[in-house]
Coordinates of C-alpha atoms in Angstrom, one line a residue:
X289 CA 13.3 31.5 28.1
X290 CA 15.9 30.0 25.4
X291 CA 17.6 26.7 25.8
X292 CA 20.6 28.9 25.6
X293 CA 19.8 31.0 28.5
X294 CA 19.0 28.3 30.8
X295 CA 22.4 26.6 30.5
X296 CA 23.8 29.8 30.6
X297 CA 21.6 29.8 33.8
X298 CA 22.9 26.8 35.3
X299 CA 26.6 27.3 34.8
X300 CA 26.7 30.6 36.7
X301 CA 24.8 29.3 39.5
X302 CA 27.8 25.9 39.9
X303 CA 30.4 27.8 38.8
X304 CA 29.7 31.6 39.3
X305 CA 32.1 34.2 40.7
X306 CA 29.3 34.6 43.1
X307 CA 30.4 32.7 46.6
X308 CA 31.4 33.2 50.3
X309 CA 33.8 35.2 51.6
X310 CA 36.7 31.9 51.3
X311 CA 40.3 31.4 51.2
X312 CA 41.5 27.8 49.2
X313 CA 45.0 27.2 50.3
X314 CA 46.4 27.0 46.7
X315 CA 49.9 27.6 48.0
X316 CA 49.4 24.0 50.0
X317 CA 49.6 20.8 47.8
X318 CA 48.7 18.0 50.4
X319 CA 46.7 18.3 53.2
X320 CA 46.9 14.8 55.6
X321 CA 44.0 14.2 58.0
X322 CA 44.2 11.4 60.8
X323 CA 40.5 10.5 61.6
X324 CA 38.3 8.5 64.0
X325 CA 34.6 7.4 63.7
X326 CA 31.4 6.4 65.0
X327 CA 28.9 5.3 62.2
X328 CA 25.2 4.0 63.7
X329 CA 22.2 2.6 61.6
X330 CA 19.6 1.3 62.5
X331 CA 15.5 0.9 62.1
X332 CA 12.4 1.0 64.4
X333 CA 9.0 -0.6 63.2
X334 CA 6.6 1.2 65.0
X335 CA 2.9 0.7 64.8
X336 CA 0.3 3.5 63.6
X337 CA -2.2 2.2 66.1
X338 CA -0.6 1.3 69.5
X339 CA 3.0 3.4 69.1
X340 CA 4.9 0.3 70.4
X341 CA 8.2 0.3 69.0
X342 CA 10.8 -2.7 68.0
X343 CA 14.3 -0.7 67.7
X344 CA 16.8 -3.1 65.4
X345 CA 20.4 -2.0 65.3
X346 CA 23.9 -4.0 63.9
X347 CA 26.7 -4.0 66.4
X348 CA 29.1 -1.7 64.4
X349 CA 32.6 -0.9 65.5
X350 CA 34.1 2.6 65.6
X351 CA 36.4 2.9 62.5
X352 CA 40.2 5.0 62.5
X353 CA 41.7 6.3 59.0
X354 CA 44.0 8.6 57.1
X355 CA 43.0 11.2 53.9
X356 CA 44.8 12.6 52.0
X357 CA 43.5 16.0 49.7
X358 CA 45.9 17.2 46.9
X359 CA 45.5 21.0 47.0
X360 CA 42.1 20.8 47.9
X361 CA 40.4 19.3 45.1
X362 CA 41.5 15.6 44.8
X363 CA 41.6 13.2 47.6
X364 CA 41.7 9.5 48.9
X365 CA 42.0 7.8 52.1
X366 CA 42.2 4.5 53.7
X367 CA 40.8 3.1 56.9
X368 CA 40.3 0.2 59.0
X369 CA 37.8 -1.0 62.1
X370 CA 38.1 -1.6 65.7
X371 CA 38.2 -5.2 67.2
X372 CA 34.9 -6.5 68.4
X373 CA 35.5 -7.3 72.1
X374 CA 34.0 -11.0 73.2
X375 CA 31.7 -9.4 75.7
X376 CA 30.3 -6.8 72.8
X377 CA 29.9 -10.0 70.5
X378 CA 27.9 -11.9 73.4
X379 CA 26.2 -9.0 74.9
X380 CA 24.7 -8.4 71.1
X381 CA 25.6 -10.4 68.1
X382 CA 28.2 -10.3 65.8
X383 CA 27.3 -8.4 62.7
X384 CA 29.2 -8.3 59.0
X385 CA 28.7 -5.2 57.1
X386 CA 30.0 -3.2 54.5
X387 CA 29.1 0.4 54.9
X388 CA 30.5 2.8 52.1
X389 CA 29.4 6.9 52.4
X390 CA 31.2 9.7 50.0
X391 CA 30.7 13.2 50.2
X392 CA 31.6 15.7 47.3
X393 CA 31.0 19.7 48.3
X394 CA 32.0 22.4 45.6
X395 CA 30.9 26.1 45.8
X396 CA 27.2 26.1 45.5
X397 CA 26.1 22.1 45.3
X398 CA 26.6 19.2 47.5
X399 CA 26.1 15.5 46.5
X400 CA 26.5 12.9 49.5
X401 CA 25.9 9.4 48.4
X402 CA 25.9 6.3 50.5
X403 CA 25.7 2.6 50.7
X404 CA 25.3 0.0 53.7
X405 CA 24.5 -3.6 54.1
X406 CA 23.9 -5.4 57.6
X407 CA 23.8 -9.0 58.7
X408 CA 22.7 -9.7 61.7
X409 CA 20.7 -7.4 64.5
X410 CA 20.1 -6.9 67.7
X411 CA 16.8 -5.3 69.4
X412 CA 18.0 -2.0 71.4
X413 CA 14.5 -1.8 73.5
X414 CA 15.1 -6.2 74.0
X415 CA 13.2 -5.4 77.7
X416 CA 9.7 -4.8 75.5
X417 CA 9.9 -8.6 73.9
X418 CA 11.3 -10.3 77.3
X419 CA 10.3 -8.2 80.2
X420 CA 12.4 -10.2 82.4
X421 CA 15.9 -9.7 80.5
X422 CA 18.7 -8.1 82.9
X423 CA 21.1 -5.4 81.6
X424 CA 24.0 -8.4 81.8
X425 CA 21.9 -10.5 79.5
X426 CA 22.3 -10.9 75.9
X427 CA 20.0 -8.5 74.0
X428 CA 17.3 -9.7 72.0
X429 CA 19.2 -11.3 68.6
X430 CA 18.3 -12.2 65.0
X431 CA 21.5 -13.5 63.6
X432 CA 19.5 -14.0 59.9
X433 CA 17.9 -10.7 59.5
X434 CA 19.6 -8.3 56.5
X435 CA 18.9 -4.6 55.4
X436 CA 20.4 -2.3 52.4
X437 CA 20.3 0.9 52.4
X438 CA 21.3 2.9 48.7
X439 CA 20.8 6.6 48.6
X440 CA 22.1 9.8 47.2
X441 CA 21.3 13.7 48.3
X442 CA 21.9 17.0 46.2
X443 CA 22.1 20.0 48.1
X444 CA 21.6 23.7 46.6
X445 CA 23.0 26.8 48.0
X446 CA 20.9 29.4 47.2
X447 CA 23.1 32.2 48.3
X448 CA 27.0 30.6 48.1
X449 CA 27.8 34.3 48.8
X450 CA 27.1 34.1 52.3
X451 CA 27.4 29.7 53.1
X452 CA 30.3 27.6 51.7
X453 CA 29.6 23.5 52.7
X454 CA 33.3 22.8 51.5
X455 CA 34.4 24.8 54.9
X456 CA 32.1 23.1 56.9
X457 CA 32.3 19.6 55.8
X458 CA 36.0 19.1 54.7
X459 CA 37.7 22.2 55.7
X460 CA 39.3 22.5 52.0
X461 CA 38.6 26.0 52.0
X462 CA 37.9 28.8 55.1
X463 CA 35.6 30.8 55.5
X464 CA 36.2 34.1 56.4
X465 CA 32.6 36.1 58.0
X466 CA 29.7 34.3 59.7
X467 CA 26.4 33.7 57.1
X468 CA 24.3 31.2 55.9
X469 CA 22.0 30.5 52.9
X470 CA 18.7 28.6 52.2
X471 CA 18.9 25.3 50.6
X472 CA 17.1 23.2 48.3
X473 CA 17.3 20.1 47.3
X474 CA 16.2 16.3 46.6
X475 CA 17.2 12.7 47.3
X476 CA 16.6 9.5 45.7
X477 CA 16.9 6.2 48.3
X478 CA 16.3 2.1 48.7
X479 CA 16.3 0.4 52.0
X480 CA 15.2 -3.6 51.9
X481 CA 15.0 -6.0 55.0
X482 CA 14.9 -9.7 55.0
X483 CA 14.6 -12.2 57.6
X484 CA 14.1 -15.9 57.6
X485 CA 11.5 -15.2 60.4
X486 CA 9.2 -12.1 60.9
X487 CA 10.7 -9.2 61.3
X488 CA 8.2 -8.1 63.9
X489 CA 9.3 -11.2 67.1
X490 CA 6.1 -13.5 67.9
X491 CA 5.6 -12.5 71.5
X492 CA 5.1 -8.9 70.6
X493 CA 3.3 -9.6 67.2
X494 CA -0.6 -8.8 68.3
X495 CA 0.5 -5.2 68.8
X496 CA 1.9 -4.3 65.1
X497 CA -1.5 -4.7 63.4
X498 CA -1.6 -6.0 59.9
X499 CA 1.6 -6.5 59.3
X500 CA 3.5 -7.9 62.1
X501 CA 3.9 -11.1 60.2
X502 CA 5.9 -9.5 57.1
X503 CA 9.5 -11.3 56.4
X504 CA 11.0 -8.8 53.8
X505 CA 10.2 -5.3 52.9
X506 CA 11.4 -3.7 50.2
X507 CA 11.0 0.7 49.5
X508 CA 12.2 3.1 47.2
X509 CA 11.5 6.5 47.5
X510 CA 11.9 10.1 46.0
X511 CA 12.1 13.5 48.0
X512 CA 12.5 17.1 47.1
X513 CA 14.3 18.9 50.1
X514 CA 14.3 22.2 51.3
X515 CA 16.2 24.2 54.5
X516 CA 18.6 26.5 56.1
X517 CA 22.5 26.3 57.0
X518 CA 24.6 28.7 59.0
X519 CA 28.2 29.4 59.5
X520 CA 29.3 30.8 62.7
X521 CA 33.4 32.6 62.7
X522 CA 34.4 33.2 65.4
X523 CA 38.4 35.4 64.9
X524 CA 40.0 34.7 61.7
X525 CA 40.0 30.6 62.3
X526 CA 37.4 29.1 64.5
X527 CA 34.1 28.5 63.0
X528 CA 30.6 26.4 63.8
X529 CA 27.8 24.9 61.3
X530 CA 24.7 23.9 61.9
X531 CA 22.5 22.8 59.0
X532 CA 18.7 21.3 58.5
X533 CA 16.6 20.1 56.0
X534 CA 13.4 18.3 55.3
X535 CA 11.8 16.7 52.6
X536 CA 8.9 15.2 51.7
X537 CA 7.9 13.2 48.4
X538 CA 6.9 9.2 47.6
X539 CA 7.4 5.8 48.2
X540 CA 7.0 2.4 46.3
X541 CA 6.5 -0.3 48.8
X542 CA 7.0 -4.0 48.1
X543 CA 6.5 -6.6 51.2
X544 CA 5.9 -10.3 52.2
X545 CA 4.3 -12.0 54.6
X546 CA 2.3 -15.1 53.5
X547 CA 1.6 -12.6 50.4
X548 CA 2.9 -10.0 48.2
X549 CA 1.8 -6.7 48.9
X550 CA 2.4 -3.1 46.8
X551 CA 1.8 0.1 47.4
X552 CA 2.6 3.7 47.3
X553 CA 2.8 6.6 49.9
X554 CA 4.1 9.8 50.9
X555 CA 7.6 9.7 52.7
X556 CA 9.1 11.7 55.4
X557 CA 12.8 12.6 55.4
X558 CA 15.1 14.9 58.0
X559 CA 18.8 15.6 57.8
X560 CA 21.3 17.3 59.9
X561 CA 24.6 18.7 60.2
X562 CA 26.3 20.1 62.6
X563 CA 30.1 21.1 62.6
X564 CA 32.4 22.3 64.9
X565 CA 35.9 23.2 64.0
X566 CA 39.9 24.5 63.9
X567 CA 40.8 25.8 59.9
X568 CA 44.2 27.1 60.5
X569 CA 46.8 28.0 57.8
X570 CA 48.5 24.6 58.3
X571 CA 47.0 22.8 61.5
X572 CA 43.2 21.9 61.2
X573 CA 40.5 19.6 63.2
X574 CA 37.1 19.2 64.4
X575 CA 34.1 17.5 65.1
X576 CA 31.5 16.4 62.4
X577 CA 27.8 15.2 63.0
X578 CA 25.7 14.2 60.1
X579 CA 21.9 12.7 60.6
X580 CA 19.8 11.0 57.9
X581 CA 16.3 9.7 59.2
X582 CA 13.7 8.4 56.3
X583 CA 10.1 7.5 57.7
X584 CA 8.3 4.8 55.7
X585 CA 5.2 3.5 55.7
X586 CA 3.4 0.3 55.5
X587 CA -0.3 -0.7 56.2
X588 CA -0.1 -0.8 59.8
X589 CA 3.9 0.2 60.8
X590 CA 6.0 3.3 60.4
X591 CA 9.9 2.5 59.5
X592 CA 12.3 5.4 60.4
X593 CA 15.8 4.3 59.0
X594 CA 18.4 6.3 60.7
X595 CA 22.1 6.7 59.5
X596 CA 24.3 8.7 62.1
X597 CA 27.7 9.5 61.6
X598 CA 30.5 11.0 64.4
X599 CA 33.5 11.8 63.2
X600 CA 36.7 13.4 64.9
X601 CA 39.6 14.5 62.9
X602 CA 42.6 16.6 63.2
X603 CA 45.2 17.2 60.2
X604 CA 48.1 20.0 58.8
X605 CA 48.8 21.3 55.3
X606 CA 52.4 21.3 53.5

């Protein structure tokens, strides 16, 4: 096949006639959407031998905010968090992030891209380290412990005849029948932890195996992606979406204990979607889940990395 055939290729399937049954709303030029949300993130280190489990999480804060789409196509918004109440800051640390996540959908591709860093965790299962802990006592803490997190997905539609993501993600467009499409894709991440002690606490350390003792950890991985999304209309303006993928690929490991230690594996990754909504002619809102879980791999620990996102949003069109 010619060079000039596979672009030819290419364009048709981003920019080809070809899509679902949609309407954009050109007659609107702004579209203003209040919005509130929950963002969680978090990682186990779980051991491949005994299955015990070390859940670290950073006391987030649910976050309210304003976009703002010209006709469809361009958009910015602006946001702010929730006060940390005393008790919350007690109960489990006080935590200072920064935790930016974009998401881009146009006819048959998707590219979501995200970037988080945490200082200071809490252990969600504190009970397994100090048996004896009370629900009104502070949770386990590490105050010094850090973790990144850099990734970006693309997302194929195979069949943008019958699935449009921009209806179910950010309701530029509406869809008008119920279908779905097959998707493939891939994903390219980083996710590092630090701590000035071991990430794995002393008391529990003879159950992680080799390396409970590590202090920083350090993986990059790459994954090709594949799965299935699905529109549900219900009348001319209510609609659900549910979406799943999975991928699989590899990992370059780096970590540290009283050593340096490299190494490569295969890596594990899930996402899902799910999307539950209102797209009126001027009034819209919903409800948006979105689930990113990577599984990586040391000599003796697994480290799912989770990054949830709960979003509620209502908005009108002028």
């Amino acid at each position: 096949m010619s060079l000039r055939l596979l672009l030819a290729s290419a364009i048709v399937l981003v920019f080809g006639n070809a899509r679902a049954d949609v309407e954009r709303f050109e007659s609107k030029f702004l579209t203003v959407k209040p919005w509130l949300s929950s963002a969680a993130y978090g990682y186990n280190l779980r051991s491949i031998d005994t299955k015990s489990e070390l859940k670290w999480a950073p006391n987030t804060r649910a976050a309210t905010g304003l976009d703002f789409y010209i006709h469809g196509w361009f958009g910015f918004g602006i946001g702010g968090l929730s006060e940390l109440k005393s008790e919350d800051r007690i109960l489990k640390g006080d935590t200072t992030y920064t935790d930016y996540r974009f998401s881009f959908a146009f006819r048959s591709f998707q590219v979501v891209a995200n970037y988080q860093q945490f200082h200071g965790f809490y252990l969600e299962n504190s009970e397994f380290v100090n048996p004896g802990r009370l629900p009104s006592d502070p949770y386990y803490q590490q105050p010094d412990m850090n973790s990144q997190n850099t990734s970006i997905l693309f997302t194929w539609i195979m069949d943008p005849a019958k699935y449009s993501l921009e209806a179910a993600t950010d309701q530029s467009v509406r869809q008008g029948t119920s279908g779905g499409s097959w998707l493939i894709g891939g994903s390219a991440q980083q996710a590092r932890f630090n701590n000035s002690s071991p990430l794995v606490p002393a008391a529990v350390a003879g159950q992680f195996g080799a390396d409970a003792s590590v202090t920083s950890a350090d993986f990059t991985s790459l994954t090709v992606r594949g799965g299935y999304g699905h529109t549900f209309c219900w009348g001319t303006h209510w609609f659900g979406t549910t979406q799943g993928m999975f991928g699989l690929g590899t990992q370059i490991a780096r970590y540290t204990d009283s050593a340096t230690h490299d190494d490569s594996q295969t890596v594990a990754k899930f996402d899902l979607l799910l999307s539950l909504g209102y797209n009126g002619d001027e009034f819209l809102s919903g409800l948006l889940v979105d689930l990113d879980v990577t599984n990586y791999r040391t000599r003796s620990l697994e480290i799912p990395v989770t990054l949830a996102t709960l979003k509620l949003y209502a908005g009108t069109r002028f």
